[in-house]
Each structure stands twice: as structure tokens, then as C-alpha cells.
């Protein structure tokens, strides 16, 4: 919109631009009798009162509309003059915020419609919102309010920006009222790594779902198969807000929803709930417990006397395999390689040492020194991709590739419930981004002066805490499942078999 102002018609030899420079610009509080106020309506400007009186063809409705607009403009100007702080007379002619178009006591033209040649550029003081919308000139600095946003964005890497999601939930504040109390406790335990590991999270989720089903009551005029699925969706959303679901949890949840959908709506509620609870117990027993026992029995047969087994972090199935081999009377040594920030290998090393095994605990930084002594590498899995690649705790790929270079066989122990039909080529497209403050150097340290220093406040320090990495299929010698021993290329076959059962 364009605001048209009347000009001085004194000397015809003086141009409008020169007259603008010679005329003193009044302050917001001064009264300028030569200036006629105007208020834009729609995309048209309201002419001044004198021009309206000279126009004989102007109707009475238009005159009434113009008078109303002028009255509103005077009211707005008087209100603006009351709210504006006192301005020094020497500073009244200077532009505000380094913007030559922003002058006290005038109205700015719209950026979309520049003023005409015969029009004065003298404009009124704009509000804060209108000044922000104006385009900045090349040499002009940005407002300080945008600096915190830029600093916040600078702490994220662009090529993994898709991995930055909502922050993890660390309390039950703001949870939906339909969420079961057991689900609230489970989510916080997963968020704080009290329950950690793919199998532990999957089994815990199914057991808590049993409590949710037992406490569930079908609403009137509704069926259990339809409403129970909606009720479980609220529980699942809360768990996702605490921590992303594992592959095994996703497979178990899909199986549970499919089982619920097969229930006859005419089945009594107590019978349907008992059927679902029994199905959950059978799933845990067949797909996790019995499958783990079969894998441990098959993998322990490959451990010989005098072997040096290297494993990374902590895997429940690897722990069961090593314990089974020790109970069989075999004499071997275990090297547990561990890495920050979780240091899960500490618990595995302590558990194996309590059994009587010879255990050596090493950091991943010493991997090149301990790997030449190894004879086999046993690794756990978070998931097995459809293209035969291993998706596991970050650092697993480094251990597997180091063993590959030394011609040491790498054996992966994985249940079929962790198999997925997804294909991954790297660990950047899909991964879990943990909070950066969990890294050691992102904690609160002490500087030389003895004062606390929070490293997270540094704008040029970026913390990347990825949870998993991807091991190429070429580095994997064998994958042991409850269906038998198979190469990584046969993962899609096992995935189809497990999904049909």
C-alpha cells in the first residue's frame, strides 16, 4: 500500500526531493500543520479532507468513510505519541535502527509498493514488527535477537540434521492421561538406560503390555479389537517420546496388533484378554527365550580349548554363549572391548569374572593391540538388515573390520525377532541420536581458575552422540540364529520365515 502526502507548492523551481532535504523533519510530539494524515484502507489510500471537499462527485458515504478513517488515524497518532519515549531534538531528524526510511512521526511506505517519483519519501515511525519485515541493506547488521537462533543451529551438523528430533522425555510431566502408570515407569527406565539392550527392551515392553491389557475395559458401544489398538497406540507414542523403538520392539508391536485384529468382536472381554496374555507369553518364550538357548548351544560348540574370544560392549546372547561354553568345561579366555559413553562391557566383564572365566577388559582405543591375540570374535546385534549388514552398538564396525584385516572370523549371534526387511547402506540415513551431554567431555568440568565451566555453552563445539553403526556384510563370517547357521546373504530368507510364523 502507498501513503500519499501533500507537498509544499511554494517555489516551482525547487524539486520535491530538494525541498525534502531543506525542510526540517518534525518530531513525534510536534504538530505539523502542513501534513495531512491518511490511513490506508485495503489497497487504496484515503485522500485528505481538503481534496475530498473539492471533489464534487464524492458521495456522502465516501465522505463519511474518509472522516472515520481520519479520526482513527488521529487516535492512533495520539496513542503512539503517548507511548513513545521522549526524543532529543538533536536526534529527531536522524533515522532509527540505521534505516533511513524510518523517521519519527511519519508512516513508512510498503516494501511491495514503492512511492512514486512526485511523492515525498518522508515517512512515519514504524512499529517494531514493520521494521523487522523491511529488507536489510547490504552493509546493515542484523538484529541481536537472531543471534541465539544462529548459535543454536550452528551446534548441529547439516548432513545429520535429520537425526535431530525432539529431546527425550525425562519426566512424566505432560504425559497423556490414558498412559498406564507402568508405561510411565518403563519409558523413564529406557530413557535413563536402566533397561538397555534390544532383548531387554522388547521383553519389558511386552510384559508391561500385559498389564495394560489386564487393566483395560472396553467402552460402551465399542469392540475390543478396534478400541484396544487405539489404546495401545497412546502407550506406544509415550515410549517413542522417551526413546526410539528398537527393531525387535517394532516387530513385537506389529505382531501384537495383528493378533488383536484377529479376535472375534463377539468374544467375551475376559476371554479375549486371557487369549492375548497367553499369546504374549508364548511369543516371549518362543522368539526370545528358546531362540536364545538354541543360539547359545550352537555358538558354544564353536568355542575350543585355548581360544581367545573377543566381544564388544554387552550382549545378553553372547553372555549366555560364553557361560554355556564354560559350563561345558572348556578352557578359554575372553577379551571384552568397551567404549564410551555407556560402557556396557563393564557389566559383562564383571558377570563373566564372577563365573570364573579369565577376562581381560580393554578400551576400544587399544583394539589394535589386543586383536592379534584373538582367535574368534563374537558380536551381538541390534538388528540385521535385509542386505546382510549388521546394525549394532557404535564401535562394532571398527571391531569387525579390524578382525577382517587380521583374518579372524567374525560370528554374529542374533535372534530372528531382530531381523528387518529394511536396507541400509550407511549409519547416517537411519540412526539414533543420543543427547550430547552424555559424552564425557560435554559434562561440567573445572577450568584453570577453579570455576565451573559448561562446555555445552560453547557455540563452536558440536557434540555428536550416535548410538549405532553399520558393519558391512563382507566383514561377517557367519550369522547364528535359531534357524541355524547361515551367511549374511541369507538374512532375507530368515526374515520371511519368521514373519510368517
Tab-separated table of C-alpha atoms in Angstrom, residues 192-404:
chain	number	residue	atom	x	y	z
A	192	UNK	CA	17.921	-43.449	31.585
A	193	UNK	CA	19.402	-46.749	30.241
A	194	UNK	CA	18.231	-48.672	33.287
A	195	UNK	CA	16.645	-51.080	30.823
A	196	UNK	CA	19.098	-51.287	27.948
A	197	UNK	CA	19.589	-53.782	25.167
A	198	UNK	CA	17.314	-54.906	22.368
A	199	UNK	CA	16.061	-58.108	24.042
A	200	UNK	CA	15.539	-56.494	27.439
A	201	UNK	CA	13.538	-53.618	25.979
A	202	UNK	CA	11.413	-55.948	23.835
A	203	UNK	CA	10.572	-58.339	26.696
A	204	UNK	CA	9.894	-55.499	29.142
A	205	UNK	CA	7.547	-53.819	26.682
A	206	UNK	CA	5.523	-56.990	26.106
A	207	UNK	CA	5.255	-57.724	29.826
A	208	UNK	CA	4.037	-54.194	30.522
A	209	UNK	CA	1.526	-54.514	27.680
A	210	UNK	CA	0.120	-57.498	29.518
A	211	UNK	CA	-0.630	-55.243	32.492
A	212	UNK	CA	-2.210	-52.677	30.191
A	213	UNK	CA	-4.450	-55.329	28.627
A	214	UNK	CA	-5.453	-56.738	32.008
A	215	UNK	CA	-6.445	-53.262	33.248
A	216	UNK	CA	-8.259	-52.403	30.019
A	217	UNK	CA	-12.061	-52.145	29.859
A	218	UNK	CA	-13.925	-51.893	26.566
A	219	UNK	CA	-16.017	-48.687	26.363
A	220	UNK	CA	-19.755	-49.000	25.728
A	221	UNK	CA	-20.887	-49.335	22.120
A	222	UNK	CA	-17.400	-50.331	21.020
A	223	UNK	CA	-15.451	-53.513	20.261
A	224	UNK	CA	-12.251	-54.707	21.884
A	225	UNK	CA	-10.237	-55.319	18.671
A	226	UNK	CA	-10.827	-51.776	17.474
A	227	UNK	CA	-10.568	-49.783	20.693
A	228	UNK	CA	-7.689	-51.731	22.261
A	229	UNK	CA	-5.458	-50.970	19.288
A	230	UNK	CA	-6.149	-47.250	19.735
A	231	UNK	CA	-5.495	-47.535	23.459
A	232	UNK	CA	-2.133	-49.210	22.862
A	233	UNK	CA	-1.158	-46.526	20.356
A	234	UNK	CA	-1.155	-43.945	23.161
A	235	UNK	CA	1.195	-46.159	25.190
A	236	UNK	CA	3.499	-46.651	22.200
A	237	UNK	CA	3.660	-42.921	21.485
A	238	UNK	CA	4.786	-42.264	25.042
A	239	UNK	CA	7.542	-44.884	24.738
A	240	UNK	CA	8.688	-43.294	21.492
A	241	UNK	CA	8.966	-39.922	23.197
A	242	UNK	CA	11.294	-41.441	25.802
A	243	UNK	CA	13.484	-43.284	23.311
A	244	UNK	CA	13.052	-44.562	19.734
A	245	UNK	CA	11.753	-48.109	19.447
A	246	UNK	CA	14.206	-50.877	18.688
A	247	UNK	CA	13.718	-53.204	15.712
A	248	UNK	CA	12.706	-56.074	17.984
A	249	UNK	CA	10.145	-53.834	19.739
A	250	UNK	CA	8.714	-52.789	16.389
A	251	UNK	CA	8.361	-56.401	15.249
A	252	UNK	CA	6.731	-57.389	18.531
A	253	UNK	CA	4.280	-54.471	18.427
A	254	UNK	CA	3.261	-55.278	14.849
A	255	UNK	CA	2.701	-58.895	15.829
A	256	UNK	CA	0.585	-57.850	18.819
A	257	UNK	CA	-1.609	-55.541	16.766
A	258	UNK	CA	-2.106	-58.275	14.177
A	259	UNK	CA	-3.106	-60.704	16.926
A	260	UNK	CA	-5.612	-58.219	18.342
A	261	UNK	CA	-7.173	-57.704	14.919
A	262	UNK	CA	-7.847	-61.450	14.556
A	263	UNK	CA	-10.002	-61.601	17.701
A	264	UNK	CA	-13.717	-62.052	17.049
A	265	UNK	CA	-15.653	-58.962	18.225
A	266	UNK	CA	-18.301	-61.272	19.721
A	267	UNK	CA	-15.766	-62.904	22.053
A	268	UNK	CA	-16.323	-62.013	25.725
A	269	UNK	CA	-13.899	-59.467	27.067
A	270	UNK	CA	-12.291	-61.640	29.741
A	271	UNK	CA	-11.701	-64.481	27.248
A	272	UNK	CA	-10.158	-62.130	24.698
A	273	UNK	CA	-7.847	-60.610	27.302
A	274	UNK	CA	-6.731	-64.036	28.542
A	275	UNK	CA	-6.059	-65.091	24.967
A	276	UNK	CA	-3.890	-62.044	24.330
A	277	UNK	CA	-1.906	-62.513	27.555
A	278	UNK	CA	-1.259	-66.150	26.696
A	279	UNK	CA	-0.144	-65.163	23.189
A	280	UNK	CA	2.331	-62.637	24.639
A	281	UNK	CA	3.822	-65.292	26.932
A	282	UNK	CA	4.203	-67.690	24.006
A	283	UNK	CA	5.870	-65.007	21.894
A	284	UNK	CA	8.435	-64.230	24.595
A	285	UNK	CA	9.126	-67.903	25.201
A	286	UNK	CA	9.470	-68.949	21.544
A	287	UNK	CA	11.015	-65.878	19.913
A	288	UNK	CA	13.332	-64.746	22.708
A	289	UNK	CA	13.940	-67.313	25.443
A	290	UNK	CA	14.009	-70.575	23.468
A	291	UNK	CA	15.638	-68.861	20.487
A	292	UNK	CA	18.414	-67.567	22.734
A	293	UNK	CA	19.004	-71.012	24.211
A	294	UNK	CA	19.256	-72.563	20.741
A	295	UNK	CA	21.719	-69.921	19.588
A	296	UNK	CA	23.843	-70.263	22.731
A	297	UNK	CA	24.003	-74.024	22.328
A	298	UNK	CA	25.024	-73.776	18.663
A	299	UNK	CA	27.571	-70.988	19.169
A	300	UNK	CA	29.196	-72.591	22.219
A	301	UNK	CA	30.057	-75.636	20.143
A	302	UNK	CA	32.380	-73.454	18.063
A	303	UNK	CA	34.489	-72.481	21.076
A	304	UNK	CA	37.520	-74.725	21.534
A	305	UNK	CA	40.040	-75.088	24.349
A	306	UNK	CA	42.674	-72.370	24.219
A	307	UNK	CA	40.538	-69.937	22.232
A	308	UNK	CA	40.674	-66.216	22.863
A	309	UNK	CA	37.226	-64.756	22.281
A	310	UNK	CA	36.852	-61.030	21.649
A	311	UNK	CA	33.475	-59.373	22.140
A	312	UNK	CA	32.336	-55.771	22.155
A	313	UNK	CA	30.132	-53.983	24.707
A	314	UNK	CA	27.442	-56.207	26.215
A	315	UNK	CA	25.082	-58.647	24.550
A	316	UNK	CA	22.811	-60.973	26.510
A	317	UNK	CA	23.080	-63.729	23.889
A	318	UNK	CA	26.888	-63.510	23.832
A	319	UNK	CA	26.957	-63.698	27.624
A	320	UNK	CA	24.751	-66.828	27.545
A	321	UNK	CA	27.013	-68.417	24.905
A	322	UNK	CA	30.210	-67.851	26.870
A	323	UNK	CA	28.586	-69.079	30.087
A	324	UNK	CA	27.325	-72.219	28.317
A	325	UNK	CA	30.790	-72.956	26.925
A	326	UNK	CA	32.339	-72.545	30.392
A	327	UNK	CA	29.779	-74.893	31.940
A	328	UNK	CA	30.806	-77.477	29.350
A	329	UNK	CA	34.307	-77.446	30.849
A	330	UNK	CA	36.111	-75.612	28.073
A	331	UNK	CA	39.170	-73.569	28.919
A	332	UNK	CA	39.285	-70.265	27.037
A	333	UNK	CA	39.899	-66.574	27.591
A	334	UNK	CA	37.595	-63.604	26.931
A	335	UNK	CA	38.619	-60.082	25.958
A	336	UNK	CA	35.840	-57.541	26.470
A	337	UNK	CA	36.323	-54.388	24.394
A	338	UNK	CA	34.320	-51.417	25.591
A	339	UNK	CA	33.694	-47.798	24.601
A	340	UNK	CA	32.013	-44.707	25.939
A	341	UNK	CA	29.579	-43.298	26.777
A	342	UNK	CA	27.587	-46.265	28.142
A	343	UNK	CA	30.493	-48.623	28.989
A	344	UNK	CA	28.172	-51.638	28.852
A	345	UNK	CA	31.137	-54.007	28.695
A	346	UNK	CA	31.889	-53.423	32.375
A	347	UNK	CA	28.803	-55.358	33.433
A	348	UNK	CA	29.666	-58.201	31.046
A	349	UNK	CA	33.240	-58.405	32.303
A	350	UNK	CA	32.090	-58.488	35.930
A	351	UNK	CA	29.454	-61.159	35.226
A	352	UNK	CA	31.932	-63.420	33.398
A	353	UNK	CA	34.588	-62.925	36.063
A	354	UNK	CA	32.094	-63.953	38.739
A	355	UNK	CA	31.562	-67.232	36.853
A	356	UNK	CA	35.294	-67.985	36.984
A	357	UNK	CA	36.296	-67.106	33.418
A	358	UNK	CA	39.593	-65.443	32.570
A	359	UNK	CA	38.523	-61.987	31.447
A	360	UNK	CA	40.504	-59.090	30.073
A	361	UNK	CA	38.842	-55.686	29.886
A	362	UNK	CA	40.177	-53.260	27.264
A	363	UNK	CA	39.158	-49.918	25.827
A	364	UNK	CA	38.428	-49.623	22.146
A	365	UNK	CA	41.465	-47.372	21.797
A	366	UNK	CA	43.675	-50.425	22.469
A	367	UNK	CA	41.895	-52.582	19.891
A	368	UNK	CA	44.904	-52.868	17.596
A	369	UNK	CA	46.968	-54.265	20.486
A	370	UNK	CA	44.521	-56.903	21.772
A	371	UNK	CA	43.057	-58.090	18.469
A	372	UNK	CA	46.158	-60.011	17.230
A	373	UNK	CA	45.800	-62.384	20.216
A	374	UNK	CA	42.191	-63.275	19.345
A	375	UNK	CA	41.042	-66.445	17.578
A	376	UNK	CA	37.329	-65.614	17.180
A	377	UNK	CA	35.085	-62.563	17.520
A	378	UNK	CA	31.551	-62.937	18.873
A	379	UNK	CA	29.250	-59.965	18.368
A	380	UNK	CA	25.694	-59.231	19.390
A	381	UNK	CA	23.208	-57.414	17.187
A	382	UNK	CA	20.628	-54.705	17.490
A	383	UNK	CA	19.245	-55.622	14.061
A	384	UNK	CA	20.174	-57.489	10.886
A	385	UNK	CA	19.351	-55.583	7.722
A	386	UNK	CA	17.891	-57.195	4.627
A	387	UNK	CA	21.147	-56.646	2.701
A	388	UNK	CA	23.101	-58.651	5.292
A	389	UNK	CA	24.610	-55.725	7.193
A	390	UNK	CA	24.847	-55.646	10.970
A	391	UNK	CA	23.257	-52.734	12.823
A	392	UNK	CA	24.678	-52.693	16.338
A	393	UNK	CA	26.197	-50.527	19.082
A	394	UNK	CA	28.573	-47.924	17.699
A	395	UNK	CA	32.109	-49.316	17.638
A	396	UNK	CA	31.034	-52.753	16.417
A	397	UNK	CA	32.031	-51.966	12.826
A	398	UNK	CA	35.529	-50.987	13.936
A	399	UNK	CA	35.966	-54.284	15.781
A	400	UNK	CA	34.662	-56.329	12.843
A	401	UNK	CA	36.792	-54.576	10.224
A	402	UNK	CA	39.909	-54.883	12.376
A	403	UNK	CA	39.283	-58.627	12.714
A	404	UNK	CA	38.674	-58.889	8.983
